[in-house]
């Protein structure tokens, strides 16, 4: 038996076991979820902006911190308390392979939660996934505010010692409301959202926007002298690619990137794009000369600079002090560092996985990114875009219903640079080791942009980035003797402001072992670009592997918008339970 055949046999046996394990259950009044998120649209004042309708989670933005432990199963109930808007919740960075309808992507894996309904998400972070994540809506522009930190704790002692933790949730905000911004981005001609009006830390922020000052209160990160803290930085922005540093504290030691523990790496500053997360160790001063130090954050790769601040507070937090931004910047932050931390981060020795070599690669897929301005301004990948309007129902639902959109054809994909043009999806076979090269190109109008690309479903080994066109031989030589870290969000940089239409200028390369059957997204995590079509769908596995996870008739409640898996005041949901772990832990 060939090894590939053996892998297929193991997969089929695993699928059969999973099918036997799942069951239909009713989450009636006796069911108590592990966490409850209630999403509302309320008038809310942020920074120096006037009050406007904002999507909040449990009444705040960012929403409450969720803290789970790896190796356990949780049920998180998400209420859509908005009377006229759909909602989903995505668990950014977590593989939702166990629960295929719970990834929270409305055009891909599930129907959105209708107004005044709720949905119970089964979340099972596997052992080895301890780290920093976040949750956010995947509908429209809602994630600009409907988001919050998600921390997966180690089931055993973590590899690094520290005295405490601080979450730094980086957000941004805009002058327009969500619906206006969303309508403008899909309008012909394009009506741009405008640049970020403020950079926020844990929902607060003051500073400047293109020179205009905002004297709003700042977030306080309270610390004690002579302690070591784990700072968890979360890139929860819609648009902002942030450069940041802490006044008087250049001793930042990176220990985690996107949920993967790394060997320690020292840096004096960070670059954090939308969707990225880093943990750094910071040792405070043994006896501070002053009670406060500013954390300064600035936007990069935008036509104007937005600057924000938070405070590292050595003072007494009780009673809490109120802090405001400085009159002038306290630091000069570096411009964009192209390839920041590329080739520098390596897996922690306790957590390294078998890294597939270049000889293991079965296929290279180049995903060419281009902005098209003939007609509406849209982003396309290999000449196709993906929006909430295509397809008309979630792709996984369509595959189960077999009602129009067929399963992607590998034959058509191989003839079209990896994409099946009929379904606009990228198929891959279980057992493949693929390299995904994201290639930046000059727009129709000649412009270039930078993009943080995020993969759902499974983490990838990040192979780095560079200018021009990807050269696998040269890059493999650069990686000789080292192992890259696994990531889920990395930057596609630009190496000029403009270039010729279609000129290749900048690449990012990943290596992925295809092990998780399912329908997953790969997309730029800038919300504006997503709405303009900068999203792709990947189907990992054949029809029996993808659809065999949940048999019929158990799956029926997921196939209809507002089906019986969505509860409301009068109806308890009937859901598929994929794991018995949760019942055993109750």
PDB file of N, CA and C in Angstrom, residues 501-569:
ATOM      1  N   UNK A 501       0.822  48.626 -14.689  1.00  0.00           N
ATOM      2  CA  UNK A 501      -0.360  47.781 -14.570  1.00  0.00           C
ATOM      3  C   UNK A 501       0.034  46.314 -14.731  1.00  0.00           C
ATOM      4  N   UNK A 502      -0.243  45.499 -13.682  1.00  0.00           N
ATOM      5  CA  UNK A 502       0.051  44.079 -13.736  1.00  0.00           C
ATOM      6  C   UNK A 502       1.482  43.694 -13.427  1.00  0.00           C
ATOM      7  N   UNK A 503       2.358  44.663 -13.195  1.00  0.00           N
ATOM      8  CA  UNK A 503       3.754  44.351 -12.887  1.00  0.00           C
ATOM      9  C   UNK A 503       3.844  43.648 -11.534  1.00  0.00           C
ATOM     10  N   UNK A 504       4.577  42.535 -11.510  1.00  0.00           N
ATOM     11  CA  UNK A 504       4.734  41.786 -10.263  1.00  0.00           C
ATOM     12  C   UNK A 504       5.750  42.486  -9.369  1.00  0.00           C
ATOM     13  N   UNK A 505       5.307  42.841  -8.170  1.00  0.00           N
ATOM     14  CA  UNK A 505       6.189  43.569  -7.265  1.00  0.00           C
ATOM     15  C   UNK A 505       5.816  43.233  -5.830  1.00  0.00           C
ATOM     16  N   UNK A 506       6.391  42.145  -5.319  1.00  0.00           N
ATOM     17  CA  UNK A 506       6.190  41.744  -3.931  1.00  0.00           C
ATOM     18  C   UNK A 506       5.444  40.429  -3.822  1.00  0.00           C
ATOM     19  N   UNK A 507       5.952  39.529  -2.951  1.00  0.00           N
ATOM     20  CA  UNK A 507       5.318  38.227  -2.762  1.00  0.00           C
ATOM     21  C   UNK A 507       5.395  37.814  -1.300  1.00  0.00           C
ATOM     22  N   UNK A 508       4.531  36.909  -0.927  1.00  0.00           N
ATOM     23  CA  UNK A 508       4.539  36.233   0.370  1.00  0.00           C
ATOM     24  C   UNK A 508       4.318  34.753   0.087  1.00  0.00           C
ATOM     25  N   UNK A 509       5.095  33.861   0.730  1.00  0.00           N
ATOM     26  CA  UNK A 509       4.987  32.423   0.450  1.00  0.00           C
ATOM     27  C   UNK A 509       4.682  31.651   1.726  1.00  0.00           C
ATOM     28  N   UNK A 510       3.799  30.668   1.601  1.00  0.00           N
ATOM     29  CA  UNK A 510       3.420  29.780   2.696  1.00  0.00           C
ATOM     30  C   UNK A 510       3.623  28.330   2.261  1.00  0.00           C
ATOM     31  N   UNK A 511       3.828  27.466   3.225  1.00  0.00           N
ATOM     32  CA  UNK A 511       3.813  26.018   2.967  1.00  0.00           C
ATOM     33  C   UNK A 511       2.770  25.401   3.887  1.00  0.00           C
ATOM     34  N   UNK A 512       1.902  24.599   3.313  1.00  0.00           N
ATOM     35  CA  UNK A 512       0.747  24.072   4.043  1.00  0.00           C
ATOM     36  C   UNK A 512       0.603  22.585   3.797  1.00  0.00           C
ATOM     37  N   UNK A 513       0.500  21.833   4.872  1.00  0.00           N
ATOM     38  CA  UNK A 513       0.196  20.414   4.777  1.00  0.00           C
ATOM     39  C   UNK A 513      -1.325  20.274   4.881  1.00  0.00           C
ATOM     40  N   UNK A 514      -1.963  19.774   3.837  1.00  0.00           N
ATOM     41  CA  UNK A 514      -3.427  19.723   3.774  1.00  0.00           C
ATOM     42  C   UNK A 514      -3.905  18.516   4.564  1.00  0.00           C
ATOM     43  N   UNK A 515      -4.454  18.777   5.740  1.00  0.00           N
ATOM     44  CA  UNK A 515      -4.916  17.706   6.627  1.00  0.00           C
ATOM     45  C   UNK A 515      -6.352  17.875   7.090  1.00  0.00           C
ATOM     46  N   UNK A 516      -6.904  19.070   6.961  1.00  0.00           N
ATOM     47  CA  UNK A 516      -8.221  19.343   7.517  1.00  0.00           C
ATOM     48  C   UNK A 516      -9.270  19.477   6.416  1.00  0.00           C
ATOM     49  N   UNK A 517     -10.111  18.458   6.194  1.00  0.00           N
ATOM     50  CA  UNK A 517     -11.162  18.615   5.191  1.00  0.00           C
ATOM     51  C   UNK A 517     -12.103  19.756   5.571  1.00  0.00           C
ATOM     52  N   UNK A 518     -12.504  20.534   4.594  1.00  0.00           N
ATOM     53  CA  UNK A 518     -13.429  21.613   4.889  1.00  0.00           C
ATOM     54  C   UNK A 518     -13.405  22.692   3.837  1.00  0.00           C
ATOM     55  N   UNK A 519     -14.222  23.689   4.059  1.00  0.00           N
ATOM     56  CA  UNK A 519     -14.318  24.856   3.186  1.00  0.00           C
ATOM     57  C   UNK A 519     -13.815  26.044   3.989  1.00  0.00           C
ATOM     58  N   UNK A 520     -12.712  26.604   3.547  1.00  0.00           N
ATOM     59  CA  UNK A 520     -12.023  27.630   4.314  1.00  0.00           C
ATOM     60  C   UNK A 520     -11.761  28.865   3.457  1.00  0.00           C
ATOM     61  N   UNK A 521     -11.561  29.987   4.119  1.00  0.00           N
ATOM     62  CA  UNK A 521     -11.258  31.228   3.418  1.00  0.00           C
ATOM     63  C   UNK A 521      -9.789  31.601   3.573  1.00  0.00           C
ATOM     64  N   UNK A 522      -9.235  32.235   2.565  1.00  0.00           N
ATOM     65  CA  UNK A 522      -7.972  32.961   2.641  1.00  0.00           C
ATOM     66  C   UNK A 522      -8.255  34.353   2.103  1.00  0.00           C
ATOM     67  N   UNK A 523      -7.936  35.370   2.892  1.00  0.00           N
ATOM     68  CA  UNK A 523      -8.339  36.721   2.476  1.00  0.00           C
ATOM     69  C   UNK A 523      -7.440  37.764   3.111  1.00  0.00           C
ATOM     70  N   UNK A 524      -7.439  38.941   2.500  1.00  0.00           N
ATOM     71  CA  UNK A 524      -6.841  40.108   3.119  1.00  0.00           C
ATOM     72  C   UNK A 524      -7.701  40.481   4.322  1.00  0.00           C
ATOM     73  N   UNK A 525      -7.065  40.854   5.445  1.00  0.00           N
ATOM     74  CA  UNK A 525      -7.855  41.144   6.639  1.00  0.00           C
ATOM     75  C   UNK A 525      -8.181  42.621   6.789  1.00  0.00           C
ATOM     76  N   UNK A 526      -7.860  43.446   5.821  1.00  0.00           N
ATOM     77  CA  UNK A 526      -8.365  44.818   5.806  1.00  0.00           C
ATOM     78  C   UNK A 526      -9.845  44.746   5.424  1.00  0.00           C
ATOM     79  N   UNK A 527     -10.719  45.227   6.305  1.00  0.00           N
ATOM     80  CA  UNK A 527     -12.159  45.060   6.084  1.00  0.00           C
ATOM     81  C   UNK A 527     -12.597  45.704   4.778  1.00  0.00           C
ATOM     82  N   UNK A 528     -12.042  46.872   4.463  1.00  0.00           N
ATOM     83  CA  UNK A 528     -12.427  47.544   3.226  1.00  0.00           C
ATOM     84  C   UNK A 528     -12.095  46.671   2.020  1.00  0.00           C
ATOM     85  N   UNK A 529     -10.934  46.051   2.016  1.00  0.00           N
ATOM     86  CA  UNK A 529     -10.537  45.213   0.879  1.00  0.00           C
ATOM     87  C   UNK A 529     -11.384  43.960   0.789  1.00  0.00           C
ATOM     88  N   UNK A 530     -11.766  43.399   1.937  1.00  0.00           N
ATOM     89  CA  UNK A 530     -12.639  42.230   1.923  1.00  0.00           C
ATOM     90  C   UNK A 530     -13.969  42.554   1.258  1.00  0.00           C
ATOM     91  N   UNK A 531     -14.547  43.691   1.641  1.00  0.00           N
ATOM     92  CA  UNK A 531     -15.819  44.075   1.054  1.00  0.00           C
ATOM     93  C   UNK A 531     -15.697  44.343  -0.442  1.00  0.00           C
ATOM     94  N   UNK A 532     -14.499  44.716  -0.886  1.00  0.00           N
ATOM     95  CA  UNK A 532     -14.264  44.975  -2.304  1.00  0.00           C
ATOM     96  C   UNK A 532     -13.858  43.698  -3.060  1.00  0.00           C
ATOM     97  N   UNK A 533     -13.949  42.533  -2.394  1.00  0.00           N
ATOM     98  CA  UNK A 533     -13.768  41.264  -3.098  1.00  0.00           C
ATOM     99  C   UNK A 533     -12.477  40.532  -2.829  1.00  0.00           C
ATOM    100  N   UNK A 534     -11.638  41.018  -1.892  1.00  0.00           N
ATOM    101  CA  UNK A 534     -10.308  40.437  -1.689  1.00  0.00           C
ATOM    102  C   UNK A 534     -10.388  39.231  -0.759  1.00  0.00           C
ATOM    103  N   UNK A 535     -11.124  38.205  -1.216  1.00  0.00           N
ATOM    104  CA  UNK A 535     -11.331  36.989  -0.453  1.00  0.00           C
ATOM    105  C   UNK A 535     -11.311  35.803  -1.417  1.00  0.00           C
ATOM    106  N   UNK A 536     -10.811  34.686  -0.939  1.00  0.00           N
ATOM    107  CA  UNK A 536     -10.840  33.457  -1.733  1.00  0.00           C
ATOM    108  C   UNK A 536     -11.356  32.318  -0.869  1.00  0.00           C
ATOM    109  N   UNK A 537     -11.903  31.319  -1.525  1.00  0.00           N
ATOM    110  CA  UNK A 537     -12.419  30.133  -0.840  1.00  0.00           C
ATOM    111  C   UNK A 537     -11.628  28.919  -1.300  1.00  0.00           C
ATOM    112  N   UNK A 538     -11.210  28.114  -0.320  1.00  0.00           N
ATOM    113  CA  UNK A 538     -10.428  26.916  -0.575  1.00  0.00           C
ATOM    114  C   UNK A 538     -11.195  25.706  -0.073  1.00  0.00           C
ATOM    115  N   UNK A 539     -11.308  24.697  -0.916  1.00  0.00           N
ATOM    116  CA  UNK A 539     -12.006  23.455  -0.560  1.00  0.00           C
ATOM    117  C   UNK A 539     -10.948  22.374  -0.398  1.00  0.00           C
ATOM    118  N   UNK A 540     -10.733  21.960   0.838  1.00  0.00           N
ATOM    119  CA  UNK A 540      -9.715  20.959   1.143  1.00  0.00           C
ATOM    120  C   UNK A 540     -10.378  19.587   1.253  1.00  0.00           C
ATOM    121  N   UNK A 541     -10.037  18.691   0.345  1.00  0.00           N
ATOM    122  CA  UNK A 541     -10.607  17.356   0.371  1.00  0.00           C
ATOM    123  C   UNK A 541     -11.655  17.160  -0.701  1.00  0.00           C
ATOM    124  N   UNK A 542     -11.967  15.891  -0.970  1.00  0.00           N
ATOM    125  CA  UNK A 542     -13.001  15.576  -1.958  1.00  0.00           C
ATOM    126  C   UNK A 542     -14.375  15.588  -1.297  1.00  0.00           C
ATOM    127  N   UNK A 543     -15.397  15.287  -2.069  1.00  0.00           N
ATOM    128  CA  UNK A 543     -16.767  15.434  -1.569  1.00  0.00           C
ATOM    129  C   UNK A 543     -17.045  14.528  -0.369  1.00  0.00           C
ATOM    130  N   UNK A 544     -16.553  13.281  -0.395  1.00  0.00           N
ATOM    131  CA  UNK A 544     -16.818  12.394   0.741  1.00  0.00           C
ATOM    132  C   UNK A 544     -16.084  12.859   1.985  1.00  0.00           C
ATOM    133  N   UNK A 545     -14.898  13.425   1.815  1.00  0.00           N
ATOM    134  CA  UNK A 545     -14.125  13.889   2.970  1.00  0.00           C
ATOM    135  C   UNK A 545     -14.723  15.161   3.564  1.00  0.00           C
ATOM    136  N   UNK A 546     -15.164  16.078   2.711  1.00  0.00           N
ATOM    137  CA  UNK A 546     -15.728  17.340   3.200  1.00  0.00           C
ATOM    138  C   UNK A 546     -17.129  17.137   3.754  1.00  0.00           C
ATOM    139  N   UNK A 547     -17.969  16.434   3.003  1.00  0.00           N
ATOM    140  CA  UNK A 547     -19.370  16.296   3.391  1.00  0.00           C
ATOM    141  C   UNK A 547     -19.583  15.127   4.337  1.00  0.00           C
ATOM    142  N   UNK A 548     -18.583  14.250   4.462  1.00  0.00           N
ATOM    143  CA  UNK A 548     -18.739  13.099   5.341  1.00  0.00           C
ATOM    144  C   UNK A 548     -18.644  13.435   6.810  1.00  0.00           C
ATOM    145  N   UNK A 549     -18.255  14.666   7.143  1.00  0.00           N
ATOM    146  CA  UNK A 549     -18.153  15.038   8.545  1.00  0.00           C
ATOM    147  C   UNK A 549     -19.507  15.025   9.237  1.00  0.00           C
ATOM    148  N   UNK A 550     -20.522  15.489   8.531  1.00  0.00           N
ATOM    149  CA  UNK A 550     -21.863  15.559   9.111  1.00  0.00           C
ATOM    150  C   UNK A 550     -22.823  14.879   8.146  1.00  0.00           C
ATOM    151  N   UNK A 551     -23.442  13.779   8.551  1.00  0.00           N
ATOM    152  CA  UNK A 551     -24.350  13.085   7.640  1.00  0.00           C
ATOM    153  C   UNK A 551     -25.705  13.778   7.564  1.00  0.00           C
ATOM    154  N   UNK A 552     -26.489  13.409   6.593  1.00  0.00           N
ATOM    155  CA  UNK A 552     -27.895  13.795   6.572  1.00  0.00           C
ATOM    156  C   UNK A 552     -28.669  12.660   7.228  1.00  0.00           C
ATOM    157  N   UNK A 553     -29.771  12.913   7.922  1.00  0.00           N
ATOM    158  CA  UNK A 553     -30.491  14.197   7.965  1.00  0.00           C
ATOM    159  C   UNK A 553     -30.005  15.160   9.050  1.00  0.00           C
ATOM    160  N   UNK A 554     -28.982  14.767   9.832  1.00  0.00           N
ATOM    161  CA  UNK A 554     -28.549  15.620  10.930  1.00  0.00           C
ATOM    162  C   UNK A 554     -28.198  17.035  10.483  1.00  0.00           C
ATOM    163  N   UNK A 555     -27.715  17.169   9.261  1.00  0.00           N
ATOM    164  CA  UNK A 555     -27.226  18.450   8.784  1.00  0.00           C
ATOM    165  C   UNK A 555     -28.346  19.404   8.360  1.00  0.00           C
ATOM    166  N   UNK A 556     -29.562  18.930   8.246  1.00  0.00           N
ATOM    167  CA  UNK A 556     -30.634  19.710   7.616  1.00  0.00           C
ATOM    168  C   UNK A 556     -30.838  21.082   8.251  1.00  0.00           C
ATOM    169  N   UNK A 557     -30.720  21.187   9.551  1.00  0.00           N
ATOM    170  CA  UNK A 557     -30.981  22.465  10.213  1.00  0.00           C
ATOM    171  C   UNK A 557     -30.003  23.559   9.856  1.00  0.00           C
ATOM    172  N   UNK A 558     -28.851  23.192   9.290  1.00  0.00           N
ATOM    173  CA  UNK A 558     -27.840  24.164   8.918  1.00  0.00           C
ATOM    174  C   UNK A 558     -28.010  24.671   7.492  1.00  0.00           C
ATOM    175  N   UNK A 559     -28.885  24.060   6.739  1.00  0.00           N
ATOM    176  CA  UNK A 559     -28.952  24.332   5.308  1.00  0.00           C
ATOM    177  C   UNK A 559     -29.954  25.414   4.933  1.00  0.00           C
ATOM    178  N   UNK A 560     -30.671  25.941   5.903  1.00  0.00           N
ATOM    179  CA  UNK A 560     -31.685  26.958   5.642  1.00  0.00           C
ATOM    180  C   UNK A 560     -31.405  28.185   6.502  1.00  0.00           C
ATOM    181  N   UNK A 561     -31.491  29.342   5.894  1.00  0.00           N
ATOM    182  CA  UNK A 561     -31.362  30.583   6.662  1.00  0.00           C
ATOM    183  C   UNK A 561     -32.455  30.615   7.721  1.00  0.00           C
ATOM    184  N   UNK A 562     -32.058  30.758   8.990  1.00  0.00           N
ATOM    185  CA  UNK A 562     -33.021  30.728  10.072  1.00  0.00           C
ATOM    186  C   UNK A 562     -33.525  29.338  10.390  1.00  0.00           C
ATOM    187  N   UNK A 563     -32.775  28.301   9.978  1.00  0.00           N
ATOM    188  CA  UNK A 563     -33.182  26.923  10.262  1.00  0.00           C
ATOM    189  C   UNK A 563     -33.202  26.625  11.749  1.00  0.00           C
ATOM    190  N   UNK A 564     -33.574  25.382  12.099  1.00  0.00           N
ATOM    191  CA  UNK A 564     -33.830  25.102  13.505  1.00  0.00           C
ATOM    192  C   UNK A 564     -32.567  24.998  14.355  1.00  0.00           C
ATOM    193  N   UNK A 565     -31.390  25.225  13.760  1.00  0.00           N
ATOM    194  CA  UNK A 565     -30.183  25.342  14.590  1.00  0.00           C
ATOM    195  C   UNK A 565     -30.037  26.752  15.143  1.00  0.00           C
ATOM    196  N   UNK A 566     -30.851  27.678  14.678  1.00  0.00           N
ATOM    197  CA  UNK A 566     -30.833  29.056  15.161  1.00  0.00           C
ATOM    198  C   UNK A 566     -31.993  29.240  16.129  1.00  0.00           C
ATOM    199  N   UNK A 567     -31.692  29.544  17.387  1.00  0.00           N
ATOM    200  CA  UNK A 567     -32.736  29.692  18.388  1.00  0.00           C
ATOM    201  C   UNK A 567     -33.270  31.104  18.447  1.00  0.00           C
ATOM    202  N   UNK A 568     -34.410  31.255  19.093  1.00  0.00           N
ATOM    203  CA  UNK A 568     -34.958  32.575  19.399  1.00  0.00           C
ATOM    204  C   UNK A 568     -35.790  32.469  20.673  1.00  0.00           C
ATOM    205  N   UNK A 569     -36.570  33.483  20.970  1.00  0.00           N
ATOM    206  CA  UNK A 569     -37.305  33.501  22.236  1.00  0.00           C
ATOM    207  C   UNK A 569     -38.298  32.352  22.357  1.00  0.00           C
TER     208      UNK A 569
END
